[in-house]
PDB file of C-alpha atoms and ligand atoms in Angstrom:
ATOM      1  CA  MET A   1      16.520 -13.384   8.748  1.00  0.00           C
ATOM      2  CA  PRO A   2      20.044 -13.128   7.262  1.00  0.00           C
ATOM      3  CA  ALA A   3      22.564 -11.302   9.458  1.00  0.00           C
ATOM      4  CA  SER A   4      22.927  -8.521   6.893  1.00  0.00           C
ATOM      5  CA  ALA A   5      19.232  -7.649   6.953  1.00  0.00           C
ATOM      6  CA  VAL A   6      18.349  -4.336   8.570  1.00  0.00           C
ATOM      7  CA  VAL A   7      15.609  -3.944  11.154  1.00  0.00           C
ATOM      8  CA  THR A   8      12.475  -2.345   9.737  1.00  0.00           C
ATOM      9  CA  LEU A   9       8.767  -2.163  10.518  1.00  0.00           C
ATOM     10  CA  LEU A  10       8.294  -4.870   7.891  1.00  0.00           C
ATOM     11  CA  SER A  11       8.123  -8.581   8.658  1.00  0.00           C
ATOM     12  CA  LYS A  12      10.214  -9.518   5.643  1.00  0.00           C
ATOM     13  CA  PRO A  13      13.957  -8.924   5.279  1.00  0.00           C
ATOM     14  CA  VAL A  14      15.311  -5.777   3.689  1.00  0.00           C
ATOM     15  CA  HIS A  15      19.027  -5.842   3.042  1.00  0.00           C
ATOM     16  CA  GLU A  16      19.533  -2.175   2.394  1.00  0.00           C
ATOM     17  CA  ILE A  17      17.595   1.004   3.026  1.00  0.00           C
ATOM     18  CA  PRO A  18      18.749   3.805   0.737  1.00  0.00           C
ATOM     19  CA  SER A  19      19.979   6.849   2.637  1.00  0.00           C
ATOM     20  CA  GLY A  20      18.781  10.438   2.343  1.00  0.00           C
ATOM     21  CA  SER A  21      15.598  12.399   2.918  1.00  0.00           C
ATOM     22  CA  LEU A  22      12.172  11.279   1.728  1.00  0.00           C
ATOM     23  CA  ALA A  23      12.544  13.556  -1.304  1.00  0.00           C
ATOM     24  CA  GLU A  24      15.928  11.980  -2.092  1.00  0.00           C
ATOM     25  CA  LEU A  25      14.430   8.537  -1.688  1.00  0.00           C
ATOM     26  CA  ARG A  26      11.645   9.475  -4.108  1.00  0.00           C
ATOM     27  CA  ARG A  27      14.189  10.721  -6.638  1.00  0.00           C
ATOM     28  CA  ALA A  28      16.291   7.561  -6.301  1.00  0.00           C
ATOM     29  CA  ALA A  29      13.237   5.332  -6.706  1.00  0.00           C
ATOM     30  CA  GLY A  30      12.529   7.187  -9.946  1.00  0.00           C
ATOM     31  CA  SER A  31      15.468   5.449 -11.567  1.00  0.00           C
ATOM     32  CA  CYS A  32      15.173   2.097  -9.777  1.00  0.00           C
ATOM     33  CA  ARG A  33      16.333  -0.868 -11.858  1.00  0.00           C
ATOM     34  CA  ALA A  34      16.228  -3.463  -9.052  1.00  0.00           C
ATOM     35  CA  CYS A  35      13.737  -5.628 -10.953  1.00  0.00           C
ATOM     36  CA  PRO A  36      12.544  -5.714 -14.566  1.00  0.00           C
ATOM     37  CA  LEU A  37       9.207  -3.978 -13.918  1.00  0.00           C
ATOM     38  CA  TRP A  38      10.604  -0.472 -14.572  1.00  0.00           C
ATOM     39  CA  LYS A  39      10.991  -1.165 -18.280  1.00  0.00           C
ATOM     40  CA  PRO A  40       7.412  -1.514 -19.535  1.00  0.00           C
ATOM     41  CA  ALA A  41       6.057   0.867 -16.861  1.00  0.00           C
ATOM     42  CA  THR A  42       5.599   4.569 -17.598  1.00  0.00           C
ATOM     43  CA  GLN A  43       7.169   5.701 -14.336  1.00  0.00           C
ATOM     44  CA  THR A  44       7.832   4.905 -10.694  1.00  0.00           C
ATOM     45  CA  VAL A  45       4.809   5.495  -8.491  1.00  0.00           C
ATOM     46  CA  PHE A  46       6.209   6.518  -5.117  1.00  0.00           C
ATOM     47  CA  GLY A  47       4.115   7.312  -2.051  1.00  0.00           C
ATOM     48  CA  ALA A  48       2.342  10.650  -1.707  1.00  0.00           C
ATOM     49  CA  GLY A  49       1.413  12.759   1.288  1.00  0.00           C
ATOM     50  CA  PRO A  50       2.928  14.960   3.969  1.00  0.00           C
ATOM     51  CA  GLU A  51       6.318  14.041   5.352  1.00  0.00           C
ATOM     52  CA  LYS A  52       4.883  14.692   8.836  1.00  0.00           C
ATOM     53  CA  ALA A  53       1.966  12.276   8.372  1.00  0.00           C
ATOM     54  CA  HIS A  54       1.301  10.093  11.424  1.00  0.00           C
ATOM     55  CA  ILE A  55      -0.686   7.592   9.381  1.00  0.00           C
ATOM     56  CA  VAL A  56       0.537   5.530   6.436  1.00  0.00           C
ATOM     57  CA  LEU A  57      -1.764   3.518   4.170  1.00  0.00           C
ATOM     58  CA  ILE A  58      -0.047   0.813   2.122  1.00  0.00           C
ATOM     59  CA  GLY A  59      -1.638  -0.679  -0.986  1.00  0.00           C
ATOM     60  CA  GLU A  60      -0.439  -3.369  -3.335  1.00  0.00           C
ATOM     61  CA  GLN A  61       0.842  -2.011  -6.617  1.00  0.00           C
ATOM     62  CA  PRO A  62      -0.011   0.839  -8.974  1.00  0.00           C
ATOM     63  CA  GLY A  63      -2.672   0.224 -11.605  1.00  0.00           C
ATOM     64  CA  ASP A  64      -3.123   1.661 -15.078  1.00  0.00           C
ATOM     65  CA  GLN A  65      -4.155   5.156 -13.941  1.00  0.00           C
ATOM     66  CA  GLU A  66      -1.503   5.342 -11.232  1.00  0.00           C
ATOM     67  CA  ASP A  67       1.161   4.376 -13.788  1.00  0.00           C
ATOM     68  CA  ARG A  68       0.004   7.145 -16.138  1.00  0.00           C
ATOM     69  CA  GLN A  69      -0.336   9.824 -13.460  1.00  0.00           C
ATOM     70  CA  GLY A  70       2.604   8.797 -11.251  1.00  0.00           C
ATOM     71  CA  LEU A  71       0.485   8.880  -8.084  1.00  0.00           C
ATOM     72  CA  PRO A  72      -0.928   6.118  -5.863  1.00  0.00           C
ATOM     73  CA  PHE A  73      -4.629   5.339  -5.676  1.00  0.00           C
ATOM     74  CA  VAL A  74      -5.940   7.721  -8.329  1.00  0.00           C
ATOM     75  CA  GLY A  75      -7.921   5.167 -10.371  1.00  0.00           C
ATOM     76  CA  PRO A  76     -11.154   3.280  -9.559  1.00  0.00           C
ATOM     77  CA  ALA A  77      -9.700   1.700  -6.388  1.00  0.00           C
ATOM     78  CA  GLY A  78      -8.533   5.145  -5.287  1.00  0.00           C
ATOM     79  CA  ARG A  79     -12.015   6.575  -5.751  1.00  0.00           C
ATOM     80  CA  LEU A  80     -13.487   3.833  -3.558  1.00  0.00           C
ATOM     81  CA  LEU A  81     -10.754   4.441  -0.996  1.00  0.00           C
ATOM     82  CA  ASP A  82     -11.539   8.177  -1.008  1.00  0.00           C
ATOM     83  CA  GLN A  83     -15.225   7.421  -0.448  1.00  0.00           C
ATOM     84  CA  ALA A  84     -14.415   5.100   2.481  1.00  0.00           C
ATOM     85  CA  LEU A  85     -11.986   7.626   4.001  1.00  0.00           C
ATOM     86  CA  GLU A  86     -14.644  10.305   3.800  1.00  0.00           C
ATOM     87  CA  ALA A  87     -17.187   7.994   5.445  1.00  0.00           C
ATOM     88  CA  ALA A  88     -14.656   7.461   8.252  1.00  0.00           C
ATOM     89  CA  ARG A  89     -14.048  11.253   8.488  1.00  0.00           C
ATOM     90  CA  LEU A  90     -10.399  10.879   7.567  1.00  0.00           C
ATOM     91  CA  ASP A  91      -8.757  13.557   5.460  1.00  0.00           C
ATOM     92  CA  ARG A  92      -6.680  11.905   2.753  1.00  0.00           C
ATOM     93  CA  ALA A  93      -4.515  15.020   2.475  1.00  0.00           C
ATOM     94  CA  ALA A  94      -3.235  14.362   6.011  1.00  0.00           C
ATOM     95  CA  LEU A  95      -2.238  10.766   5.257  1.00  0.00           C
ATOM     96  CA  TYR A  96       0.743   9.299   3.475  1.00  0.00           C
ATOM     97  CA  VAL A  97      -0.507   6.824   0.872  1.00  0.00           C
ATOM     98  CA  THR A  98       1.869   4.394  -0.765  1.00  0.00           C
ATOM     99  CA  ASN A  99       2.173   0.928  -2.248  1.00  0.00           C
ATOM    100  CA  THR A 100       4.172  -2.219  -1.624  1.00  0.00           C
ATOM    101  CA  MET A 101       5.329  -2.130  -5.258  1.00  0.00           C
ATOM    102  CA  LYS A 102       6.423   1.044  -6.999  1.00  0.00           C
ATOM    103  CA  HIS A 103       5.869  -0.043 -10.603  1.00  0.00           C
ATOM    104  CA  PHE A 104       2.765  -1.190 -12.473  1.00  0.00           C
ATOM    105  CA  LYS A 105       3.004  -4.811 -13.590  1.00  0.00           C
ATOM    106  CA  PHE A 106       0.737  -5.670 -16.476  1.00  0.00           C
ATOM    107  CA  GLU A 107       0.103  -7.833 -19.480  1.00  0.00           C
ATOM    108  CA  GLN A 108      -0.746  -6.038 -22.723  1.00  0.00           C
ATOM    109  CA  ARG A 109      -3.914  -7.450 -24.318  1.00  0.00           C
ATOM    110  CA  GLY A 110      -4.609  -5.394 -27.408  1.00  0.00           C
ATOM    111  CA  LYS A 111      -5.104  -1.874 -26.140  1.00  0.00           C
ATOM    112  CA  VAL A 112      -5.802  -2.973 -22.586  1.00  0.00           C
ATOM    113  CA  ARG A 113      -3.141  -3.359 -19.894  1.00  0.00           C
ATOM    114  CA  LEU A 114      -4.219  -6.106 -17.537  1.00  0.00           C
ATOM    115  CA  HIS A 115      -2.937  -5.934 -13.967  1.00  0.00           C
ATOM    116  CA  LYS A 116      -0.578  -8.775 -12.996  1.00  0.00           C
ATOM    117  CA  ARG A 117       0.491  -9.530  -9.436  1.00  0.00           C
ATOM    118  CA  ALA A 118       4.174  -8.906  -8.709  1.00  0.00           C
ATOM    119  CA  ASN A 119       6.034 -12.126  -7.881  1.00  0.00           C
ATOM    120  CA  ALA A 120       8.091 -12.814  -4.758  1.00  0.00           C
ATOM    121  CA  ALA A 121      11.419 -11.723  -6.315  1.00  0.00           C
ATOM    122  CA  GLU A 122       9.918  -8.444  -7.561  1.00  0.00           C
ATOM    123  CA  GLN A 123       8.369  -7.809  -4.147  1.00  0.00           C
ATOM    124  CA  ALA A 124      11.699  -8.488  -2.440  1.00  0.00           C
ATOM    125  CA  ALA A 125      13.544  -6.148  -4.824  1.00  0.00           C
ATOM    126  CA  CYS A 126      11.045  -3.330  -4.169  1.00  0.00           C
ATOM    127  CA  ARG A 127      10.846  -3.671  -0.395  1.00  0.00           C
ATOM    128  CA  MET A 128      13.691  -1.251   0.307  1.00  0.00           C
ATOM    129  CA  TRP A 129      11.546   1.653  -0.928  1.00  0.00           C
ATOM    130  CA  LEU A 130       8.649   0.943   1.407  1.00  0.00           C
ATOM    131  CA  ALA A 131      11.095   0.262   4.255  1.00  0.00           C
ATOM    132  CA  GLY A 132      12.755   3.592   3.429  1.00  0.00           C
ATOM    133  CA  GLU A 133       9.459   5.468   3.429  1.00  0.00           C
ATOM    134  CA  LEU A 134       8.515   4.030   6.837  1.00  0.00           C
ATOM    135  CA  ALA A 135      11.984   4.740   8.229  1.00  0.00           C
ATOM    136  CA  ARG A 136      11.746   8.397   7.165  1.00  0.00           C
ATOM    137  CA  LEU A 137       8.121   8.958   8.178  1.00  0.00           C
ATOM    138  CA  GLN A 138       8.180   7.053  11.492  1.00  0.00           C
ATOM    139  CA  PRO A 139       4.373   6.794  11.486  1.00  0.00           C
ATOM    140  CA  ASP A 140       2.298   5.972  14.575  1.00  0.00           C
ATOM    141  CA  LEU A 141      -0.361   4.085  12.646  1.00  0.00           C
ATOM    142  CA  ILE A 142       0.013   1.843   9.602  1.00  0.00           C
ATOM    143  CA  VAL A 143      -2.823   0.330   7.600  1.00  0.00           C
ATOM    144  CA  ALA A 144      -2.167  -2.426   5.089  1.00  0.00           C
ATOM    145  CA  LEU A 145      -4.740  -2.659   2.319  1.00  0.00           C
ATOM    146  CA  GLY A 146      -5.027  -6.226   1.075  1.00  0.00           C
ATOM    147  CA  ALA A 147      -2.944  -9.367   1.338  1.00  0.00           C
ATOM    148  CA  MET A 148       0.287  -8.260  -0.346  1.00  0.00           C
ATOM    149  CA  ALA A 149       0.758  -5.265   1.954  1.00  0.00           C
ATOM    150  CA  ALA A 150      -0.509  -7.177   4.992  1.00  0.00           C
ATOM    151  CA  GLN A 151       1.926 -10.034   4.467  1.00  0.00           C
ATOM    152  CA  THR A 152       4.785  -7.614   3.849  1.00  0.00           C
ATOM    153  CA  VAL A 153       4.042  -5.919   7.168  1.00  0.00           C
ATOM    154  CA  PHE A 154       2.775  -8.774   9.350  1.00  0.00           C
ATOM    155  CA  GLY A 155       4.248 -11.917   7.802  1.00  0.00           C
ATOM    156  CA  ALA A 156       3.553 -14.519   5.153  1.00  0.00           C
ATOM    157  CA  THR A 157       0.867 -16.366   7.116  1.00  0.00           C
ATOM    158  CA  PHE A 158      -1.265 -13.282   7.741  1.00  0.00           C
ATOM    159  CA  SER A 159      -4.851 -13.648   6.511  1.00  0.00           C
ATOM    160  CA  VAL A 160      -6.869 -10.503   5.870  1.00  0.00           C
ATOM    161  CA  THR A 161     -10.083 -12.543   5.956  1.00  0.00           C
ATOM    162  CA  ARG A 162      -9.315 -13.832   9.473  1.00  0.00           C
ATOM    163  CA  GLU A 163      -7.475 -10.899  10.988  1.00  0.00           C
ATOM    164  CA  ARG A 164      -8.734  -7.702   9.406  1.00  0.00           C
ATOM    165  CA  GLY A 165      -9.385  -4.774  11.700  1.00  0.00           C
ATOM    166  CA  ARG A 166      -7.205  -6.086  14.550  1.00  0.00           C
ATOM    167  CA  TRP A 167      -4.450  -3.769  15.706  1.00  0.00           C
ATOM    168  CA  ARG A 168      -0.988  -5.047  16.563  1.00  0.00           C
ATOM    169  CA  ARG A 169       2.161  -3.414  17.812  1.00  0.00           C
ATOM    170  CA  LEU A 170       4.800  -2.770  15.184  1.00  0.00           C
ATOM    171  CA  GLY A 171       8.294  -2.129  16.474  1.00  0.00           C
ATOM    172  CA  GLU A 172       8.717   0.134  19.486  1.00  0.00           C
ATOM    173  CA  ALA A 173       6.231   2.860  18.790  1.00  0.00           C
ATOM    174  CA  ALA A 174       3.881   2.049  15.933  1.00  0.00           C
ATOM    175  CA  GLN A 175       0.698   0.046  15.569  1.00  0.00           C
ATOM    176  CA  GLY A 176      -0.668  -1.590  12.459  1.00  0.00           C
ATOM    177  CA  MET A 177      -3.830  -3.154  11.115  1.00  0.00           C
ATOM    178  CA  ALA A 178      -4.888  -4.696   7.803  1.00  0.00           C
ATOM    179  CA  THR A 179      -8.174  -4.386   6.000  1.00  0.00           C
ATOM    180  CA  TRP A 180      -9.760  -5.082   2.622  1.00  0.00           C
ATOM    181  CA  HIS A 181      -8.101  -3.716  -0.466  1.00  0.00           C
ATOM    182  CA  PRO A 182     -10.534  -1.442  -2.370  1.00  0.00           C
ATOM    183  CA  SER A 183      -9.799  -3.374  -5.610  1.00  0.00           C
ATOM    184  CA  ALA A 184     -10.846  -6.619  -3.905  1.00  0.00           C
ATOM    185  CA  ILE A 185     -14.138  -4.950  -2.990  1.00  0.00           C
ATOM    186  CA  LEU A 186     -14.632  -3.781  -6.588  1.00  0.00           C
ATOM    187  CA  ARG A 187     -13.976  -7.334  -7.804  1.00  0.00           C
ATOM    188  CA  ALA A 188     -16.114  -9.048  -5.137  1.00  0.00           C
ATOM    189  CA  PRO A 189     -19.367 -10.733  -6.126  1.00  0.00           C
ATOM    190  CA  GLU A 190     -22.312  -8.367  -5.868  1.00  0.00           C
ATOM    191  CA  GLU A 191     -23.685 -10.139  -2.773  1.00  0.00           C
ATOM    192  CA  ASN A 192     -20.420  -9.560  -0.800  1.00  0.00           C
ATOM    193  CA  ARG A 193     -19.497  -6.105  -2.017  1.00  0.00           C
ATOM    194  CA  LYS A 194     -21.724  -4.057   0.297  1.00  0.00           C
ATOM    195  CA  GLN A 195     -20.595  -5.925   3.371  1.00  0.00           C
ATOM    196  CA  GLN A 196     -16.894  -5.711   2.519  1.00  0.00           C
ATOM    197  CA  TYR A 197     -17.202  -1.992   1.881  1.00  0.00           C
ATOM    198  CA  ALA A 198     -18.979  -1.558   5.235  1.00  0.00           C
ATOM    199  CA  GLU A 199     -16.135  -3.505   6.901  1.00  0.00           C
ATOM    200  CA  LEU A 200     -13.530  -1.296   5.226  1.00  0.00           C
ATOM    201  CA  VAL A 201     -15.328   1.781   6.567  1.00  0.00           C
ATOM    202  CA  THR A 202     -15.595   0.212  10.042  1.00  0.00           C
ATOM    203  CA  ASP A 203     -11.849  -0.516  10.037  1.00  0.00           C
ATOM    204  CA  LEU A 204     -11.042   3.009   8.870  1.00  0.00           C
ATOM    205  CA  ARG A 205     -13.296   4.388  11.622  1.00  0.00           C
ATOM    206  CA  GLY A 206     -11.174   2.355  14.040  1.00  0.00           C
ATOM    207  CA  LEU A 207      -8.139   4.081  12.537  1.00  0.00           C
ATOM    208  CA  ALA A 208      -9.775   7.484  12.931  1.00  0.00           C
ATOM    209  CA  ALA A 209     -10.592   6.710  16.579  1.00  0.00           C
ATOM    210  CA  ARG A 210      -6.966   5.736  17.274  1.00  0.00           C
ATOM    211  CA  ALA A 211      -5.761   8.864  15.524  1.00  0.00           C
ATOM    212  CA  GLY A 212      -8.095  10.975  17.684  1.00  0.00           C
ATOM    213  CA  VAL A 213     -10.225  12.216  14.762  1.00  0.00           C
ATOM    214  CA  ARG A 214     -13.670  13.441  15.848  1.00  0.00           C
TER     215      ARG A 214
HETATM  216  N1  URA B 301      -4.197  -0.578  -6.198  1.00  0.00           N
HETATM  217  C1  URA B 301      -3.160  -0.417  -5.350  1.00  0.00           C
HETATM  218  O1  URA B 301      -2.821  -1.300  -4.567  1.00  0.00           O
HETATM  219  N2  URA B 301      -2.511   0.723  -5.389  1.00  0.00           N
HETATM  220  C2  URA B 301      -2.818   1.709  -6.202  1.00  0.00           C
HETATM  221  O2  URA B 301      -2.148   2.728  -6.156  1.00  0.00           O
HETATM  222  C3  URA B 301      -3.902   1.521  -7.072  1.00  0.00           C
HETATM  223  C4  URA B 301      -4.582   0.377  -7.057  1.00  0.00           C
END
């Protein structure tokens, strides 16, 4: 890690964490130009949830609906996430839900905007916002949804397939775990979908148990 990098709960280097409150961070992210993704996107999609949340869920990047509404996980993946949270008796309103990337990356095909994965440079440029959110919130429990978030938190060699559901210490006071991304479940072949969804619910029940939810 370069000497200038600051210490964060993330495995990857962040060279600067913007100062200010969470609200100030959100405002600053609204005019972020650190990578080219802001231009075609409708708006920045920052995290949402109470500033006092003890639990942070981190997804990958906003999709079409999130880009239009300016909120994370409000499209099809968000609906599946809501269903899984309910099955695990977790109240989404008590959680802080965010993404690794704050802008929708897509390819326009006629009227359809097809999701494209952010590249390494775009991920690096965006990391300061997630690092800033975690620095302000100081959560006890962090859940990474899918490979992009998991590798940002736990390191480039992390495999969700091999290591999902296992809790690890993060920094001095937090713990983290990774599980399936709801979009991966929606895209999974029919024969795997039920099982992956059940595993997501199991992992979220593990989160609820750690958080002391009855
Ligand atoms: N997928 C994500 O990773 N995040 C969202 O907000 C929506 C879909």
